[in-house]
Each structure stands twice: as structure tokens, then as C-alpha cells.
CSV table of C-alpha atoms in Angstrom, one decimal:
chain,number,residue,atom,x,y,z
A,15,LEU,CA,20.6,-96.9,162.7
A,16,PRO,CA,24.2,-96.0,163.3
A,17,MET,CA,24.7,-92.9,165.5
A,18,THR,CA,26.0,-89.8,163.7
A,19,LYS,CA,29.2,-88.2,164.8
A,20,ASP,CA,27.3,-85.1,165.9
A,21,LYS,CA,24.9,-87.1,168.0
A,22,ALA,CA,27.7,-89.1,169.5
A,23,GLU,CA,29.4,-85.9,170.5
A,24,MET,CA,26.1,-84.6,172.0
A,25,HIS,CA,26.0,-87.8,174.2
A,26,VAL,CA,29.6,-87.2,175.3
A,27,SER,CA,28.8,-83.6,176.3
A,28,PHE,CA,25.7,-84.6,178.2
A,29,ALA,CA,27.5,-87.4,180.0
A,30,ALA,CA,29.7,-84.7,181.6
A,31,MET,CA,26.7,-82.9,183.1
A,32,ARG,CA,25.3,-83.6,186.5
A,33,PRO,CA,21.7,-83.9,187.7
A,34,VAL,CA,20.9,-81.3,190.3
A,35,THR,CA,18.4,-80.7,193.1
A,36,ARG,CA,19.1,-77.0,193.3
A,37,SER,CA,19.8,-74.6,190.5
A,38,GLY,CA,20.8,-71.0,191.2
A,39,TYR,CA,19.4,-69.8,187.8
A,40,LEU,CA,16.1,-71.6,188.2
A,41,SER,CA,15.5,-70.6,191.8
A,42,ASP,CA,17.1,-67.1,191.9
A,43,VAL,CA,16.2,-65.8,188.5
A,44,ARG,CA,13.2,-67.9,187.5
A,45,GLY,CA,11.6,-68.3,190.9
A,46,ILE,CA,11.2,-72.0,190.7
A,47,PRO,CA,10.9,-73.3,194.3
A,48,GLU,CA,13.7,-75.5,195.4
A,49,ALA,CA,11.2,-78.0,196.7
A,50,THR,CA,9.9,-78.4,193.1
A,51,ILE,CA,13.3,-78.8,191.6
A,52,ALA,CA,14.2,-81.4,194.3
A,53,SER,CA,11.0,-83.3,194.2
A,54,LYS,CA,10.8,-87.0,193.2
A,55,ARG,CA,8.7,-86.0,190.2
A,56,PHE,CA,11.7,-84.2,188.6
A,57,SER,CA,14.5,-86.3,190.0
A,58,GLY,CA,17.2,-86.8,187.3
A,59,ARG,CA,15.4,-84.6,184.9
A,60,ILE,CA,17.2,-81.3,185.5
A,61,TYR,CA,21.0,-81.0,184.9
A,62,GLU,CA,23.7,-78.4,185.0
A,63,ASP,CA,26.7,-78.0,182.7
A,64,HIS,CA,30.1,-76.5,183.6
A,65,ARG,CA,28.8,-73.0,182.9
A,66,SER,CA,25.9,-73.5,185.5
A,67,ASN,CA,23.4,-73.5,182.7
A,68,ALA,CA,20.2,-75.4,183.4
A,69,VAL,CA,19.9,-78.4,181.1
A,70,PHE,CA,16.7,-80.3,180.3
A,71,PRO,CA,17.3,-83.6,178.5
A,72,HIS,CA,14.8,-84.5,175.7
A,73,TYR,CA,13.9,-88.2,175.1
A,74,ASP,CA,12.7,-90.1,172.1
A,75,LEU,CA,11.9,-93.8,171.8
A,76,GLU,CA,15.6,-94.6,171.9
A,77,GLY,CA,16.5,-92.5,174.9
A,78,ILE,CA,18.2,-89.1,175.3
A,79,CYS,CA,18.2,-87.4,171.9
A,80,GLY,CA,19.1,-83.8,172.8
A,81,TYR,CA,18.7,-81.2,175.5
A,82,GLU,CA,17.4,-77.6,176.1
A,83,ILE,CA,20.0,-75.2,177.6
A,84,LYS,CA,18.8,-72.2,179.6
A,85,ASN,CA,20.4,-69.4,181.5
A,86,ARG,CA,20.0,-65.6,182.0
A,87,ASP,CA,19.2,-64.1,178.6
A,88,PHE,CA,20.2,-67.4,176.9
A,89,THR,CA,18.2,-70.2,175.3
A,90,GLY,CA,19.9,-73.0,173.3
A,91,PHE,CA,19.6,-76.6,172.2
A,92,ALA,CA,22.2,-79.3,172.1
A,93,PRO,CA,24.5,-79.2,169.0
A,94,GLY,CA,23.9,-82.4,167.1
A,95,GLY,CA,20.8,-83.2,169.1
A,96,SER,CA,17.2,-83.4,168.0
A,97,LYS,CA,14.0,-82.5,169.8
A,98,GLY,CA,12.1,-85.2,171.6
A,99,LEU,CA,10.1,-84.5,174.9
A,100,TRP,CA,11.4,-83.3,178.2
A,101,CYS,CA,9.5,-85.3,180.7
A,102,SER,CA,9.0,-85.8,184.4
A,103,ARG,CA,9.0,-89.1,186.3
A,104,THR,CA,5.8,-91.0,186.1
A,105,THR,CA,3.8,-93.2,188.5
A,106,ASP,CA,1.1,-95.8,187.9
A,107,SER,CA,-1.5,-93.6,189.8
A,108,ASP,CA,-1.1,-90.6,187.5
A,109,ASP,CA,-4.3,-89.2,186.1
A,110,THR,CA,-3.2,-85.9,184.8
A,111,LEU,CA,-0.7,-85.0,182.0
A,112,VAL,CA,0.5,-81.4,181.6
A,113,ILE,CA,2.0,-80.5,178.3
A,114,GLY,CA,4.0,-77.2,178.1
A,115,GLU,CA,6.1,-75.2,175.7
A,116,SER,CA,9.3,-75.2,177.8
A,117,ALA,CA,10.6,-77.1,180.8
A,118,ILE,CA,10.7,-73.8,182.8
A,119,ASP,CA,7.0,-73.2,182.1
A,120,VAL,CA,6.1,-76.7,183.1
A,121,LEU,CA,8.1,-76.4,186.3
A,122,SER,CA,6.3,-73.1,187.0
A,123,PHE,CA,2.9,-74.7,186.4
A,124,ALA,CA,3.9,-77.5,188.7
A,125,ALA,CA,4.8,-75.0,191.4
A,126,LEU,CA,1.5,-73.1,190.9
A,127,HIS,CA,-0.7,-76.1,190.6
A,128,PRO,CA,1.0,-79.0,192.5
A,129,GLY,CA,-0.5,-82.4,192.0
A,130,GLU,CA,0.5,-85.8,193.4
A,131,THR,CA,-0.8,-87.6,190.4
A,132,THR,CA,0.4,-85.3,187.6
A,133,ARG,CA,3.1,-86.0,185.1
A,134,TYR,CA,4.7,-83.3,182.8
A,135,VAL,CA,6.2,-83.0,179.4
A,136,SER,CA,7.5,-80.1,177.4
A,137,THR,CA,8.1,-79.7,173.7
A,138,GLY,CA,10.8,-76.9,173.8
A,139,GLY,CA,8.7,-74.7,171.5
A,140,ALA,CA,7.3,-75.4,168.1
A,141,LEU,CA,7.0,-79.1,167.2
A,142,GLY,CA,9.8,-80.9,165.5
A,143,PRO,CA,9.4,-83.9,163.2
A,144,ALA,CA,9.5,-86.6,165.9
A,145,GLN,CA,7.4,-84.8,168.4
A,146,PRO,CA,3.8,-85.4,167.2
A,147,ASP,CA,4.2,-89.2,167.5
A,148,LEU,CA,5.9,-88.8,170.9
A,149,LEU,CA,3.0,-86.6,172.1
A,150,LYS,CA,0.4,-89.1,170.9
A,151,ARG,CA,2.2,-91.9,172.7
A,152,ALA,CA,2.4,-89.8,175.9
A,153,ALA,CA,-1.4,-89.1,175.7
A,154,ALA,CA,-2.3,-92.7,174.9
A,155,LYS,CA,-0.5,-93.9,178.0
A,156,MET,CA,-2.9,-92.0,180.3
A,157,PRO,CA,-5.7,-94.1,181.8
A,158,ALA,CA,-9.3,-93.6,181.0
A,159,GLY,CA,-10.8,-90.5,182.6
A,160,SER,CA,-7.5,-88.6,182.8
A,161,THR,CA,-7.1,-84.9,182.2
A,162,LEU,CA,-4.7,-83.6,179.6
A,163,ILE,CA,-3.8,-80.0,180.3
A,164,LEU,CA,-2.2,-77.9,177.5
A,165,ALA,CA,-0.4,-75.2,179.5
A,166,MET,CA,0.7,-72.9,176.8
A,167,ASP,CA,1.7,-69.2,176.6
A,168,ASN,CA,-1.0,-66.6,176.2
A,169,ASP,CA,0.1,-65.4,172.8
A,170,GLU,CA,-0.7,-66.4,169.2
A,171,ALA,CA,2.1,-68.9,168.9
A,172,GLY,CA,1.0,-70.6,172.2
A,173,LYS,CA,-2.6,-70.7,171.1
A,174,ALA,CA,-1.7,-72.2,167.8
A,175,LEU,CA,0.5,-74.8,169.4
A,176,ALA,CA,-2.3,-75.7,171.8
A,177,ARG,CA,-4.7,-76.3,168.8
A,178,GLU,CA,-2.1,-78.3,167.0
A,179,ILE,CA,-1.4,-80.6,170.0
A,180,GLU,CA,-5.1,-80.9,170.8
A,181,THR,CA,-5.7,-82.4,167.3
A,182,LEU,CA,-2.9,-84.9,167.9
A,183,VAL,CA,-3.9,-86.1,171.4
A,184,LEU,CA,-7.7,-86.1,171.2
A,185,PRO,CA,-8.0,-89.1,168.8
A,186,VAL,CA,-5.6,-91.3,170.8
A,187,ALA,CA,-6.8,-90.4,174.4
A,188,ALA,CA,-8.6,-93.1,176.3
A,189,THR,CA,-12.3,-93.1,177.1
A,190,GLY,CA,-13.5,-90.2,179.2
A,191,CYS,CA,-10.2,-88.2,178.9
A,192,VAL,CA,-10.7,-84.5,178.9
A,193,VAL,CA,-8.4,-82.0,177.1
A,194,SER,CA,-8.1,-78.7,178.9
A,195,VAL,CA,-6.3,-75.7,177.4
A,196,GLN,CA,-5.0,-73.4,180.2
A,197,VAL,CA,-3.2,-70.2,179.5
A,198,PRO,CA,-2.3,-67.3,181.8
A,199,ARG,CA,-5.0,-64.7,182.1
A,200,GLU,CA,-2.8,-61.8,180.9
A,201,GLU,CA,-2.1,-61.5,177.2
A,202,GLY,CA,1.5,-62.2,176.3
A,203,LYS,CA,2.4,-63.9,179.6
A,204,ASP,CA,3.7,-67.4,180.2
A,205,TRP,CA,3.5,-69.6,183.3
A,206,ASN,CA,6.9,-68.4,184.6
A,207,ASP,CA,5.7,-64.8,184.4
A,208,ILE,CA,2.7,-65.8,186.5
A,209,LEU,CA,4.8,-67.6,189.1
A,210,ARG,CA,7.2,-64.7,189.5
A,211,THR,CA,4.3,-62.2,189.8
A,212,ALA,CA,2.6,-64.4,192.4
A,213,GLN,CA,5.8,-64.5,194.5
A,214,LYS,CA,6.0,-60.7,194.5
A,215,SER,CA,2.4,-60.2,195.8
């Protein structure tokens, strides 16, 4: 299919951004450890634009299709883009897949529960039209006996999203795979809340 003008402009905008191994916003405001941001797992998956916004590219089957934009008191999505999945790097030895609501929550979960054989994806909130198929593909790629962790927020929207994703990934998961829903213990909290609280104690 030919690329729309809006999508072409989105690609031009993204091409001007740079991958980073340190983000002032992510580290200083969100408490994401610099070691997490700079790790091989997230290499080339976190960008900054000219406003120092943190940018998280989303991928579909054709490549970059859009990107989340985050900064202090600001959340946006690429004009002209569409939601795919933000995803970490993968390795052949991976046996755990963490699915989260936002890239920041996924990075927070990774900092709280580091794993050498864990890969990560985020949906950027409620599911868009292309995301169910992408999630099923991500789950189906995990080897037999893997663990699929749904790391959602502890609120009604997060619990509903976990149920929705569970119904998508369970039928396509390989033999022996386990789906584990993990939410913060405190009502209304997300994984970045938990990370920042842990750093204060």
C-alpha cells in the first residue's frame, strides 16, 4: 500500500530524533535507572526529540508505524502515526515476555524485576486495531514453557486490558506457557509508582 502523506511526515519527524542511553526526564523525573536505559535490551528503543521528550517507537509488521511521546505532564502520540507495539530487543534464549500498558511502566518493571532472558512490549494504552494481531504474534514467538507476564496498572482499565490480552495470547501460546497477571499491590498504582516509591524507602 502507498504511504499516506501524514505517515510520510511522521517518518521524516522520527528520522530527526536520536536514540539515547540517558534521558533526563526518564531518570530524574520517572526514576528509571540509567543502567536500564543504557542496557543492550533497550538499545535503539528509546529516543529523544529536539524538545528532550522521551520517544518510544512503535512497530508493526512493516516497521516503525508511530511513536509515543512522554515528558513532564505530557503524553502524546505521533501525528500521522498508528499504534503498533513498542518492543525491546530479543534474544534466542528468552523465556519470558512482559506486556505492559506503557513503555515507562515496562522499563519500571524491568528495573524492579531484572531478567537476562526477558523481552518486553508495551501497547501504549488501550488496544488499537492492529495491536491484537501483533500481540498474538509476539506471544506465539515465545518457546514452549515460557512465562507471559501481563504487567498492568492496578485500576479497572488495567484489569480489563489484562483480561483482553489474556484472551488473545492464551490460544496461541506454545505448550506449557503460563500467563501471569501482575499488578502493583496498591489500588490505583502503576509500575512506575512502585519504582519511585521503592527508591524513596
